[in-house]
PDB file of C-alpha atoms in Angstrom:
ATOM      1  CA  UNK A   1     182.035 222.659  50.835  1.00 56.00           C
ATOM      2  CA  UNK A   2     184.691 221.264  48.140  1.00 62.00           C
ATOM      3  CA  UNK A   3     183.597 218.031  46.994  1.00 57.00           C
ATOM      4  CA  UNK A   4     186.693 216.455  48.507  1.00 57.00           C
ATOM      5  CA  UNK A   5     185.983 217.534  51.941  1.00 57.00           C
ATOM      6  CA  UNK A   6     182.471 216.520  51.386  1.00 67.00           C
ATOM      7  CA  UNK A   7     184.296 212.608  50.236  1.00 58.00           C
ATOM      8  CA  UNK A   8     186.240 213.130  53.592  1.00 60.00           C
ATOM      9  CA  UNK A   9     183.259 213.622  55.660  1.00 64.00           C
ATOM     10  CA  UNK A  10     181.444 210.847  54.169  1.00 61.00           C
ATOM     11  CA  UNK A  11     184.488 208.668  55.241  1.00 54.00           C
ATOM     12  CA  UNK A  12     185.300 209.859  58.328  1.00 56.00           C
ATOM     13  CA  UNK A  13     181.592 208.787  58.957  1.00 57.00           C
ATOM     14  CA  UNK A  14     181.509 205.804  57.692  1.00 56.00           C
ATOM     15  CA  UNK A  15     184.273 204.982  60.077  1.00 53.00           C
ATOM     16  CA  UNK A  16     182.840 206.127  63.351  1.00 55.00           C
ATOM     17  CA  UNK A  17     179.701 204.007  62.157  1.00 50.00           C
ATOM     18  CA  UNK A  18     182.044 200.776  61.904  1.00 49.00           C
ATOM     19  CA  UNK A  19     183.490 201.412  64.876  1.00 49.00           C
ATOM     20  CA  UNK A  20     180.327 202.167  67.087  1.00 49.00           C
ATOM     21  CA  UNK A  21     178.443 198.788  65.348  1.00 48.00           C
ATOM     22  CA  UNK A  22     181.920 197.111  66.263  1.00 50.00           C
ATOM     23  CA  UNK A  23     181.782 198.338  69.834  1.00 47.00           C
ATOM     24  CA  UNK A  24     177.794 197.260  69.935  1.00 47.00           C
ATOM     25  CA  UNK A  25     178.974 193.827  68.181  1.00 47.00           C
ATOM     26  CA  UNK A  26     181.297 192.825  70.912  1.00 48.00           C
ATOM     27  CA  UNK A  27     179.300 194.464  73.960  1.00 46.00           C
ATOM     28  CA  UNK A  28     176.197 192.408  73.028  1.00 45.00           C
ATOM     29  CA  UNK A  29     178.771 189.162  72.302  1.00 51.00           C
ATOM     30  CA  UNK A  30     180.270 189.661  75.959  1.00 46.00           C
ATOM     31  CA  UNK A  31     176.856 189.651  77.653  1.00 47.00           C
ATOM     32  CA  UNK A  32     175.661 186.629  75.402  1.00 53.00           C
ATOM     33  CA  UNK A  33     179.414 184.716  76.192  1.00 64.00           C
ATOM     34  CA  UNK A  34     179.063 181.774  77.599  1.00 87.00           C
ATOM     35  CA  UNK A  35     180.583 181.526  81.207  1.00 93.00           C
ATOM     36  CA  UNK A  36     183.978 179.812  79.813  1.00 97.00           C
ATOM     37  CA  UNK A  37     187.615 180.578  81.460  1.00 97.00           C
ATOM     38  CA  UNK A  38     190.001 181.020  78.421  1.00 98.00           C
ATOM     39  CA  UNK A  39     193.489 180.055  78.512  1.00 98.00           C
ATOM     40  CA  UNK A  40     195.630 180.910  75.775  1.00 98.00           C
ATOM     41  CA  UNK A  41     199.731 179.799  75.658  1.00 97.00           C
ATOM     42  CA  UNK A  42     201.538 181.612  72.968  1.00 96.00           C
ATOM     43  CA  UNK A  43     203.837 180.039  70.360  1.00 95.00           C
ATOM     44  CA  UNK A  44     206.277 182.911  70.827  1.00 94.00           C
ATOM     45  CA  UNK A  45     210.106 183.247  68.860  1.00 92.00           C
ATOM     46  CA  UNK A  46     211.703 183.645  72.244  1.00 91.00           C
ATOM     47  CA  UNK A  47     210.351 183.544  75.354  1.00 93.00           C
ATOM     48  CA  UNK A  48     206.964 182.435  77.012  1.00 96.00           C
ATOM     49  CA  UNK A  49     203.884 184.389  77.282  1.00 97.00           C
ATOM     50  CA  UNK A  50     200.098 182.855  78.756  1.00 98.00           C
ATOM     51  CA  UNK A  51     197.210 184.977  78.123  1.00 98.00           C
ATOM     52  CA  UNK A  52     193.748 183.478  80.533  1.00 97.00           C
ATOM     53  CA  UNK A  53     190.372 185.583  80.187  1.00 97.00           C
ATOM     54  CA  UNK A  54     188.097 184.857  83.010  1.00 96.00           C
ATOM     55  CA  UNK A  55     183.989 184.493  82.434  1.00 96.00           C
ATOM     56  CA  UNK A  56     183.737 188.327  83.804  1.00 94.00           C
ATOM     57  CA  UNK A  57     186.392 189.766  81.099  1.00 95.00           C
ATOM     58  CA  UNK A  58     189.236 190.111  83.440  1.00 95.00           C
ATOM     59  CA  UNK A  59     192.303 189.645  81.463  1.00 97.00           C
ATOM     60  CA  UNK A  60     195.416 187.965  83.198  1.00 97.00           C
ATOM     61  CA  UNK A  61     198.737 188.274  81.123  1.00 98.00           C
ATOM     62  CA  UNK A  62     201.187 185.678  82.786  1.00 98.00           C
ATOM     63  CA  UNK A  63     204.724 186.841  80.636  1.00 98.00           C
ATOM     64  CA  UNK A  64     205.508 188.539  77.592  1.00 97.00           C
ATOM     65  CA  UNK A  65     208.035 187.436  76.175  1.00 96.00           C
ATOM     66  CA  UNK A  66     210.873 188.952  74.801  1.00 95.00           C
ATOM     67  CA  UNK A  67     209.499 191.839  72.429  1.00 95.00           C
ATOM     68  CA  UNK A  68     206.502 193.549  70.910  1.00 94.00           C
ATOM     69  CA  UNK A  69     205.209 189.664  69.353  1.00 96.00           C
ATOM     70  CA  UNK A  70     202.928 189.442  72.460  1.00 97.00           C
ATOM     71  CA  UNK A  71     200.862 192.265  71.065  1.00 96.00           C
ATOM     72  CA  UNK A  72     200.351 191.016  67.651  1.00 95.00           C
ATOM     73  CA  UNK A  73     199.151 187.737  69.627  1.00 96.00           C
ATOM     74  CA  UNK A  74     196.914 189.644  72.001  1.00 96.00           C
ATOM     75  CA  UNK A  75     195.401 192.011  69.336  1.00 94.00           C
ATOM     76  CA  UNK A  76     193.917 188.559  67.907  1.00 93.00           C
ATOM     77  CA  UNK A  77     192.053 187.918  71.429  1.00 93.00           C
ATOM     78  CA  UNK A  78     191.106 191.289  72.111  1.00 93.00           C
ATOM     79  CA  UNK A  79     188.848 193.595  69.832  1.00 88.00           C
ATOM     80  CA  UNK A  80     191.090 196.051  68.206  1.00 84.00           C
ATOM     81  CA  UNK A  81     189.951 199.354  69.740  1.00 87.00           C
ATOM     82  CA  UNK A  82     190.380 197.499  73.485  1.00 90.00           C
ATOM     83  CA  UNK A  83     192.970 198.773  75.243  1.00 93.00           C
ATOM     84  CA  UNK A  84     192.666 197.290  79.035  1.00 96.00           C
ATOM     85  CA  UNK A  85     194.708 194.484  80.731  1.00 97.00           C
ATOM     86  CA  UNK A  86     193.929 193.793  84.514  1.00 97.00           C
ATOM     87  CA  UNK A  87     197.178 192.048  85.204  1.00 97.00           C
ATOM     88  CA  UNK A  88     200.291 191.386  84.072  1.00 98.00           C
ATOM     89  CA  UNK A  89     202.479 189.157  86.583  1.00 98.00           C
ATOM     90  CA  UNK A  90     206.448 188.670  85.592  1.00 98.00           C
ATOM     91  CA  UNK A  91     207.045 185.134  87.056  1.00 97.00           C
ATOM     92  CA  UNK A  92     210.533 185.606  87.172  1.00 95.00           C
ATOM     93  CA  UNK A  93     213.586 188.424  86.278  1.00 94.00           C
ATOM     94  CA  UNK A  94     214.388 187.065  82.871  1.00 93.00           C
ATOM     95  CA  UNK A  95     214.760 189.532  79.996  1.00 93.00           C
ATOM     96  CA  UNK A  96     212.968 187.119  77.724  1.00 94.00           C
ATOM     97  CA  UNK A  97     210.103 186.907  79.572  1.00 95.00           C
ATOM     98  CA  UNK A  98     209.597 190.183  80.462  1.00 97.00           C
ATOM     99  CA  UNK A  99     210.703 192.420  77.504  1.00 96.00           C
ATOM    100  CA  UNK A 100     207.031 191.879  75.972  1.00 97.00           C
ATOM    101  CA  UNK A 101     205.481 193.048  79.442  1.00 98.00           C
ATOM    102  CA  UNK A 102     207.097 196.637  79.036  1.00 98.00           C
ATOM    103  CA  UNK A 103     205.511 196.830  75.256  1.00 96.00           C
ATOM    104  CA  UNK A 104     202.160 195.824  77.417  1.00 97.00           C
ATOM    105  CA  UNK A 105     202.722 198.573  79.379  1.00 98.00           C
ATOM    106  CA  UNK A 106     203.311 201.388  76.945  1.00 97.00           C
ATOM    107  CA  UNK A 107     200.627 200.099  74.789  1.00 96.00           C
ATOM    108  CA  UNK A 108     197.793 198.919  77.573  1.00 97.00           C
ATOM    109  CA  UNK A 109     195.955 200.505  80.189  1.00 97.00           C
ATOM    110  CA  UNK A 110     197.289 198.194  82.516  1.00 98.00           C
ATOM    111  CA  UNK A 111     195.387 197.390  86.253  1.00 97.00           C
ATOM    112  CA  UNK A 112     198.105 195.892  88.406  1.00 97.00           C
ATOM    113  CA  UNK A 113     201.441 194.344  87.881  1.00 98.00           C
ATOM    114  CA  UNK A 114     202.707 190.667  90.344  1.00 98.00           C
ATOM    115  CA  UNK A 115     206.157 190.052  90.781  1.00 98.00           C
ATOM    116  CA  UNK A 116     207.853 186.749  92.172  1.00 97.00           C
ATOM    117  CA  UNK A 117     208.837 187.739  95.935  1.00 97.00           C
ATOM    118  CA  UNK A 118     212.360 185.971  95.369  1.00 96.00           C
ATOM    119  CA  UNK A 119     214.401 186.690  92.389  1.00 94.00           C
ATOM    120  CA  UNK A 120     218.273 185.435  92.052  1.00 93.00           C
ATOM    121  CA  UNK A 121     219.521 189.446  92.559  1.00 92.00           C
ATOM    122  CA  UNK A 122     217.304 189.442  96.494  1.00 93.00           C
ATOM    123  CA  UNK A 123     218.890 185.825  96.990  1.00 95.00           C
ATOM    124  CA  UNK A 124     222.510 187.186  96.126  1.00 93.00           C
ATOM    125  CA  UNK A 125     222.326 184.535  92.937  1.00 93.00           C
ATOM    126  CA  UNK A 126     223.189 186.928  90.676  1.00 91.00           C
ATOM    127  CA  UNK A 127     225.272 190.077  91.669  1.00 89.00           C
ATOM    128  CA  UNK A 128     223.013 192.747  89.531  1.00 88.00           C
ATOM    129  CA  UNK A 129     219.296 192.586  88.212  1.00 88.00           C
ATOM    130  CA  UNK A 130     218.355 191.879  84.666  1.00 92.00           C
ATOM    131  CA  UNK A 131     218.550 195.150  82.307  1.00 95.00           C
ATOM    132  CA  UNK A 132     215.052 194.391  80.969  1.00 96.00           C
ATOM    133  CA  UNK A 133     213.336 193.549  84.029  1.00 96.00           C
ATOM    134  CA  UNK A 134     214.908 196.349  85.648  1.00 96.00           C
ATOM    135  CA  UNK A 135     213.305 198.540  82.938  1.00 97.00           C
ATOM    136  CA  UNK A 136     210.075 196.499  83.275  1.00 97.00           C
ATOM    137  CA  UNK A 137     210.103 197.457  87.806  1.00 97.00           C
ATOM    138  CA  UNK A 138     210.815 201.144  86.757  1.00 97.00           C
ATOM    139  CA  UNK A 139     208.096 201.413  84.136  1.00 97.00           C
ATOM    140  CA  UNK A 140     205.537 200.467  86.662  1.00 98.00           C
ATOM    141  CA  UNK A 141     206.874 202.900  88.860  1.00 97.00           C
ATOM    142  CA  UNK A 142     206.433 205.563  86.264  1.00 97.00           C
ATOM    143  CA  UNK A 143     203.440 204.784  85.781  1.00 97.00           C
ATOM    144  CA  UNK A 144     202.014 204.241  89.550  1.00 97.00           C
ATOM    145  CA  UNK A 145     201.147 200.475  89.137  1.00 97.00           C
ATOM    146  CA  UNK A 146     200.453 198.860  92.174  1.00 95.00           C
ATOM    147  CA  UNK A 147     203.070 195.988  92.474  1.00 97.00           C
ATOM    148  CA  UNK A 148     202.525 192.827  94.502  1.00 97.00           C
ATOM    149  CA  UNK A 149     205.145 190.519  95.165  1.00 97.00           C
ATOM    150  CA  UNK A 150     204.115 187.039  95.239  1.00 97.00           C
ATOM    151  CA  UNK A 151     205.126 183.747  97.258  1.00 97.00           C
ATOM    152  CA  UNK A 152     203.731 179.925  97.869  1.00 96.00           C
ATOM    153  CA  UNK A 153     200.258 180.060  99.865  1.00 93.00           C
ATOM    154  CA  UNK A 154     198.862 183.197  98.484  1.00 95.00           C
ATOM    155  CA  UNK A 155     195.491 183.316  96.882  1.00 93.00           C
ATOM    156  CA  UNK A 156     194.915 185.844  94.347  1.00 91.00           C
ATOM    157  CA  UNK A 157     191.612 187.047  92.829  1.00 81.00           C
ATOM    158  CA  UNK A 158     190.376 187.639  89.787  1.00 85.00           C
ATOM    159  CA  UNK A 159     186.904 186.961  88.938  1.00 86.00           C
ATOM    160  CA  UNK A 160     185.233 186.631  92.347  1.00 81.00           C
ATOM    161  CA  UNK A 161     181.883 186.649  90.799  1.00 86.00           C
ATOM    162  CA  UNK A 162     182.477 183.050  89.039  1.00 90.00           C
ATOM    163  CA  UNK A 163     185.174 181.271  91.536  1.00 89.00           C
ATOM    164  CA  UNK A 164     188.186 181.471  89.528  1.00 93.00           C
ATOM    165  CA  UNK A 165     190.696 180.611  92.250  1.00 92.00           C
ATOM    166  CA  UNK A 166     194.196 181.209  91.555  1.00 94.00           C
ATOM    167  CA  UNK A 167     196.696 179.737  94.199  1.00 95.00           C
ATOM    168  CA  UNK A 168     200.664 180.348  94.094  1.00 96.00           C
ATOM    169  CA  UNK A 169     202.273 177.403  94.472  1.00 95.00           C
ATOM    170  CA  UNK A 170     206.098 178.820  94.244  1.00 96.00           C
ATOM    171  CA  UNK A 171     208.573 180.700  95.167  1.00 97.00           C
ATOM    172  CA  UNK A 172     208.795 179.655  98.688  1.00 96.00           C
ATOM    173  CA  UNK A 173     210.576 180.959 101.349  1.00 96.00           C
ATOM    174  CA  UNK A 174     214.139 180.142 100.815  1.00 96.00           C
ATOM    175  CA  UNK A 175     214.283 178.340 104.106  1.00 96.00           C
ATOM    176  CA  UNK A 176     212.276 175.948 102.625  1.00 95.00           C
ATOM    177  CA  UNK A 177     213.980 175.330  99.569  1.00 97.00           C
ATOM    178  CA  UNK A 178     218.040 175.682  97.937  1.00 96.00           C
ATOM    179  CA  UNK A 179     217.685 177.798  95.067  1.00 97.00           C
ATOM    180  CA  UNK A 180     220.267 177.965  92.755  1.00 95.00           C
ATOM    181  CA  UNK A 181     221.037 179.641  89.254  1.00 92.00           C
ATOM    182  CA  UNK A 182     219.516 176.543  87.331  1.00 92.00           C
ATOM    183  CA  UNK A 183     216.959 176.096  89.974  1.00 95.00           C
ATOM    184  CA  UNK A 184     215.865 180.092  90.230  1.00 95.00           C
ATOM    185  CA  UNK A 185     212.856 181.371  92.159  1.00 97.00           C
ATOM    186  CA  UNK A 186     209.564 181.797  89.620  1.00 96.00           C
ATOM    187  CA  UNK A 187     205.723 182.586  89.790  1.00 97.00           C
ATOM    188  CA  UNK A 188     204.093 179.165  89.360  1.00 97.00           C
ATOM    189  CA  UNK A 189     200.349 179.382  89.908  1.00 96.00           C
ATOM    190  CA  UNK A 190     197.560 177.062  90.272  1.00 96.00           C
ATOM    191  CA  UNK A 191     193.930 177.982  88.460  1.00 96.00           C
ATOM    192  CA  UNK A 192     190.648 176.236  89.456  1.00 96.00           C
ATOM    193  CA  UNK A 193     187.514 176.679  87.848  1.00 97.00           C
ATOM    194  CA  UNK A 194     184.098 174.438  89.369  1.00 95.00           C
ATOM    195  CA  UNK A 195     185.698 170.784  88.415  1.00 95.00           C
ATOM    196  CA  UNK A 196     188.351 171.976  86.535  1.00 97.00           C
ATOM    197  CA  UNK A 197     191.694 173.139  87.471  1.00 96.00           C
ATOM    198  CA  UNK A 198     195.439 174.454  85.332  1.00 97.00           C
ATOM    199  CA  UNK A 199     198.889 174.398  86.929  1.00 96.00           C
ATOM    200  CA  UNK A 200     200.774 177.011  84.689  1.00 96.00           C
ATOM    201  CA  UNK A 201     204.417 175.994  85.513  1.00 92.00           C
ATOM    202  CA  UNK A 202     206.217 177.964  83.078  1.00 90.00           C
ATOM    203  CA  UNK A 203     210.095 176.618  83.378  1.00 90.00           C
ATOM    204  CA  UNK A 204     210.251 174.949  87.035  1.00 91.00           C
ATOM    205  CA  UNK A 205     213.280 172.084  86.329  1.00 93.00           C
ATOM    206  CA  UNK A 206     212.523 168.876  88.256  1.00 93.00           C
ATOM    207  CA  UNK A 207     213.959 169.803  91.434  1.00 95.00           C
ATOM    208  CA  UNK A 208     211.112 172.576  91.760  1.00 95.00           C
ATOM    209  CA  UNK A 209     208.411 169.952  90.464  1.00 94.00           C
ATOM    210  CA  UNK A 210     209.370 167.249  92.899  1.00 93.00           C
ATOM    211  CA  UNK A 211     208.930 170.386  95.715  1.00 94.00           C
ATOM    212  CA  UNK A 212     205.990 171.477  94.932  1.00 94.00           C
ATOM    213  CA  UNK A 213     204.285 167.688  94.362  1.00 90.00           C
ATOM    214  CA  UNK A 214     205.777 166.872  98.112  1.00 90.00           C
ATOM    215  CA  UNK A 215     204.548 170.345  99.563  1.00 86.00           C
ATOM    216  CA  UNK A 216     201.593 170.867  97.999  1.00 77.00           C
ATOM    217  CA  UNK A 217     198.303 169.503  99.457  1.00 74.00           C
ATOM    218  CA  UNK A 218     196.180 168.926  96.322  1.00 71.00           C
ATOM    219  CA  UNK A 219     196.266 165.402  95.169  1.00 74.00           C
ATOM    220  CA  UNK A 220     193.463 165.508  92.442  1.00 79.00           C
ATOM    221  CA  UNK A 221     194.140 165.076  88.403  1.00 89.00           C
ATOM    222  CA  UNK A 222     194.711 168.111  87.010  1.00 95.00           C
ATOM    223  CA  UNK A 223     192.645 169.134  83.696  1.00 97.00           C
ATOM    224  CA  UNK A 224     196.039 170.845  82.017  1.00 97.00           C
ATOM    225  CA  UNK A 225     199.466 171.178  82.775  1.00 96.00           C
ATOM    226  CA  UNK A 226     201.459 174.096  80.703  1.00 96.00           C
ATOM    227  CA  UNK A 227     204.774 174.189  80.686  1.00 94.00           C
ATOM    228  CA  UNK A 228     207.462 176.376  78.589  1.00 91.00           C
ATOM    229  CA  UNK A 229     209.950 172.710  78.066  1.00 87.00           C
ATOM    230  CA  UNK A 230     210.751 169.934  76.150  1.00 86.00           C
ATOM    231  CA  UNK A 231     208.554 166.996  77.050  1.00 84.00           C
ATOM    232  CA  UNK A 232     211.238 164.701  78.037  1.00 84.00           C
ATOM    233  CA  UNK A 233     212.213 162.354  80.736  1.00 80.00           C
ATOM    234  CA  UNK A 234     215.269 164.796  81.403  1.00 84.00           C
ATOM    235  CA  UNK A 235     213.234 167.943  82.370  1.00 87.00           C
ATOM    236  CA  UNK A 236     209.730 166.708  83.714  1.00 89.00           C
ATOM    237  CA  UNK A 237     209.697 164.964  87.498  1.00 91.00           C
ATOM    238  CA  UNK A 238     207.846 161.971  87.408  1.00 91.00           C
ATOM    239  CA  UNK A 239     206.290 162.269  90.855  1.00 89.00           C
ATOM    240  CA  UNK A 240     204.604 165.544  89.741  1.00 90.00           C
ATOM    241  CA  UNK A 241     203.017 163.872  86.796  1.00 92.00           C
ATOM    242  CA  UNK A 242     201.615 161.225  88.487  1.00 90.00           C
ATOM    243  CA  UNK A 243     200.463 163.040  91.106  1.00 90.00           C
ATOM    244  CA  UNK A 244     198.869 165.547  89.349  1.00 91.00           C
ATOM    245  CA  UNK A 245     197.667 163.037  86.435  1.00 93.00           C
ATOM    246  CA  UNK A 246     197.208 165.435  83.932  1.00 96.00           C
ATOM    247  CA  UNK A 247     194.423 165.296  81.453  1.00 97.00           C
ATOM    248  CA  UNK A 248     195.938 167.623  78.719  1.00 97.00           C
ATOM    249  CA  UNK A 249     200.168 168.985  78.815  1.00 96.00           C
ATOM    250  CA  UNK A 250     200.302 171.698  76.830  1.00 96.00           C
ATOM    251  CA  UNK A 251     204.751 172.131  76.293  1.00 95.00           C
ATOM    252  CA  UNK A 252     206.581 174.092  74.009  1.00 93.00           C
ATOM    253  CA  UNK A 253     209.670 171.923  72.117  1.00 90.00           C
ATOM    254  CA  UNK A 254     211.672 172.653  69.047  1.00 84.00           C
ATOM    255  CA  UNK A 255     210.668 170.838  66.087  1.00 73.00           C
ATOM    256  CA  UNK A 256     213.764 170.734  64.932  1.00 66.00           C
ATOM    257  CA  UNK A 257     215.527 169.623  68.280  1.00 50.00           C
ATOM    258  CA  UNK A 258     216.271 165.968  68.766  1.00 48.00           C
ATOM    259  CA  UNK A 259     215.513 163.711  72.209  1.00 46.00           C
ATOM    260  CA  UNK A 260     218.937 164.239  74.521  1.00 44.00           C
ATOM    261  CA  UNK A 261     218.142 160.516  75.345  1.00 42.00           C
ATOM    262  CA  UNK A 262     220.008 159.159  73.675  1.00 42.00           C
ATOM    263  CA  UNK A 263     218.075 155.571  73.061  1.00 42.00           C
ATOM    264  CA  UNK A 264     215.068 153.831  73.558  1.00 47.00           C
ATOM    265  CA  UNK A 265     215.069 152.655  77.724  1.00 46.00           C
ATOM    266  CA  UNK A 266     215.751 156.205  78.512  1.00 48.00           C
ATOM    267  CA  UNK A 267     212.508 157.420  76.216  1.00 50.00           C
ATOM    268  CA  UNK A 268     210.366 154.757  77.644  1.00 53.00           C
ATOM    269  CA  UNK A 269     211.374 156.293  81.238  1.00 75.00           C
ATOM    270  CA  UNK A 270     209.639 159.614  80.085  1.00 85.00           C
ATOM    271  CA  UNK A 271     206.682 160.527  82.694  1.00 88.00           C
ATOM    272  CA  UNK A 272     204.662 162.069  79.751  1.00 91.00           C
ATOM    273  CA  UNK A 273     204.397 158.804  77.900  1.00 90.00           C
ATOM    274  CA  UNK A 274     201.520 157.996  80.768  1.00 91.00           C
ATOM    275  CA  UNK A 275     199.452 160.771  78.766  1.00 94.00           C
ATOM    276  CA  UNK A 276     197.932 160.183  75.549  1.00 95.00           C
ATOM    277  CA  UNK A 277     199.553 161.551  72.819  1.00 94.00           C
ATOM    278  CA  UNK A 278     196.284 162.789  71.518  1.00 95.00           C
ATOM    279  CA  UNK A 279     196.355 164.943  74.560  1.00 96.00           C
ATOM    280  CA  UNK A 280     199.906 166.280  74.054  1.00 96.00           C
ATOM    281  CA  UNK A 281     199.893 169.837  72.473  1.00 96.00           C
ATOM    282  CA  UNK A 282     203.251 171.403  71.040  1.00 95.00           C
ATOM    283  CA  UNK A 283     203.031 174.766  70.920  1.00 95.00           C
ATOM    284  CA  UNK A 284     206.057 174.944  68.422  1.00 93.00           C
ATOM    285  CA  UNK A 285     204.064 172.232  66.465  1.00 93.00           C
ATOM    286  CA  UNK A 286     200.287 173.759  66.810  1.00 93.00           C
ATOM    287  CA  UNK A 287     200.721 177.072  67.206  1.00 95.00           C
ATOM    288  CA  UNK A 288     198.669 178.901  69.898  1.00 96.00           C
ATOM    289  CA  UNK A 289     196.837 176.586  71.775  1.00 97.00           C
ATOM    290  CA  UNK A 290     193.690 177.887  73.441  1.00 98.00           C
ATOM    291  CA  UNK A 291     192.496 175.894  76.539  1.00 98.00           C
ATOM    292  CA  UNK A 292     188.410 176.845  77.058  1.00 98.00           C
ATOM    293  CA  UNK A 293     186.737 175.713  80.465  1.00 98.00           C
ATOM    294  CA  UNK A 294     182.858 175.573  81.288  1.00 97.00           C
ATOM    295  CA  UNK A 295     183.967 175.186  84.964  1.00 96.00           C
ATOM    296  CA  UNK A 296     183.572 171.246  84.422  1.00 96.00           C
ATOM    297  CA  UNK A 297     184.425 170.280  81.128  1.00 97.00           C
ATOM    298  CA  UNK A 298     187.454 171.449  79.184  1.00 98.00           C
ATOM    299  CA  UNK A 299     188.291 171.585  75.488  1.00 97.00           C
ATOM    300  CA  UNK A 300     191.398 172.178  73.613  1.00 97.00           C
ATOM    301  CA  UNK A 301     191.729 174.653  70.121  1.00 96.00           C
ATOM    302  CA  UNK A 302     194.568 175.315  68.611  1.00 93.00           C
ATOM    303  CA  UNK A 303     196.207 178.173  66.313  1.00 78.00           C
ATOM    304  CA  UNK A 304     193.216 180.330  65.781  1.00 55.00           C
TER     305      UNK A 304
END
């Protein structure tokens, strides 16, 4: 044997070693993890993408965004050689928010894929479906995903084993509610964990927030509320924040956009002033913020 093809073996060795003691490494770390629900909301350049890992490793991925960035975010979560998401759910038929599922897709050995049972195409709100989400629907079908559609009052499971419930609090039936183009049909989910509980409410304008405070029967504080807009008076519903009463509101607002207010009255009026400011996280601001739950305390990290 040549002495370079002995220098090759010797290599290729060393890297099957690193990557078995990695593999050990992060088996042992799972089975010493403590029981924590992880939430992570991406600071993405377009788009929205929340990433939650459950006590028992299941791995939810709630959007995408609009391209491949969603990997480079996962890929910091996940060990590198890991190549398994449970779930991806598309909480609505926007391109931006789905593009990054389809790079999921072709990338992940993915489990099951949830869909919003509404979308502005079936409610005749738009007269042809998104390019990208249609791409996103026929990927799963080329790949044999099973696809749920989801609506209000479904319960979806995740991690039996530790009680992670997830409810879905919207789209309703459209008897129930006038959708509209500004006012569109989306996945908005509810996550309780012991003590603890997460409304992830992605872009639901004010109208959908008032619905969902009046129809909903939970009346509780909330430990987190994420949201994908500005925190302004314009764009949050003050009857869902103080019902809710959130403890921590993760948002996502330019820093380089300015209030729409337009002085200080209208400011004051703002229904996120009632939270401490110390509680406020800007993903645009922060970076990724990472939301960790015991099941009945909770504790914020940011940009890891």
């Amino acid at each position: 044997m040549s002495k370079k093809k002995s220098f090759r073996s010797i290599v290729a060795s060393l890297i099957t070693l690193v990557v078995a003691l990695t593999v050990v490494f992060y088996a042992l770390n799972e089975t010493r993890r403590e029981p924590n629900l992880e939430i992570f909301a991406f600071n993405l350049g377009s788009g929205r993408s929340v990433f939650i890992h459950t006590p028992d490793d299941e791995r939810i991925l709630i959007d995408g965004g609009s391209n491949s960035e969603v990997v480079r975010k996962i890929t910091k979560i996940l060990p590198f050689w890991s190549r398994r998401i449970d779930t991806v759910i598309a909480t609505n038929s926007l391109g931006k928010n789905v593009g990054g599922l389809i790079e999921i897709l072709n990338r992940y050995e993915v489990g099951e894929a949830i869909v919003s049972k509404f979308t502005v195409e079936s409610l005749g709100l738009a007269s042809s479906t998104d390019q990208i989400y249609g791409t996103f629907i026929e990927r799963t079908d080329e790949l044999g995903l099973s696809v749920k559609k989801a609506a209000s009052g479904e319960r979806l499971v995740f991690d039996l084993e530790h009680g992670i419930g997830v409810e879905v609090l919207f789209p309703t039936n459209p008897d129930t509610f006038e959708y509209s183009k500004t006012s569109a049909p989306e996945i908005i989910l509810k996550i309780t964990y012991g003590s603890t509980s997460f409304v992830i409410f992605g872009g639901g304008t004010p109208k959908i927030q008032k619905f969902i405070a009046a129809s909903t029967e939970f009346r509780d504080p909330i430990s987190a509320l994420i949201v994908s807009n500005s925190a302004t008076y314009s764009n949050t519903a003050a009857q869902a924040i103080e019902q809710w009463n959130p403890e921590f509101f993760v948002y996502s607002k330019s820093t380089t956009s300015h209030s729409s207010s337009g002085s200080g009255s209208k400011e004051k009026e703002n229904p996120i002033a009632s939270i401490p400011e110390a509680n406020r996280y800007n993903i645009k601001e922060k970076g990724t913020v990472k939301i960790v739950s015991d099941g009945s305390q909770v504790r914020i990290e940011t940009e890891m």
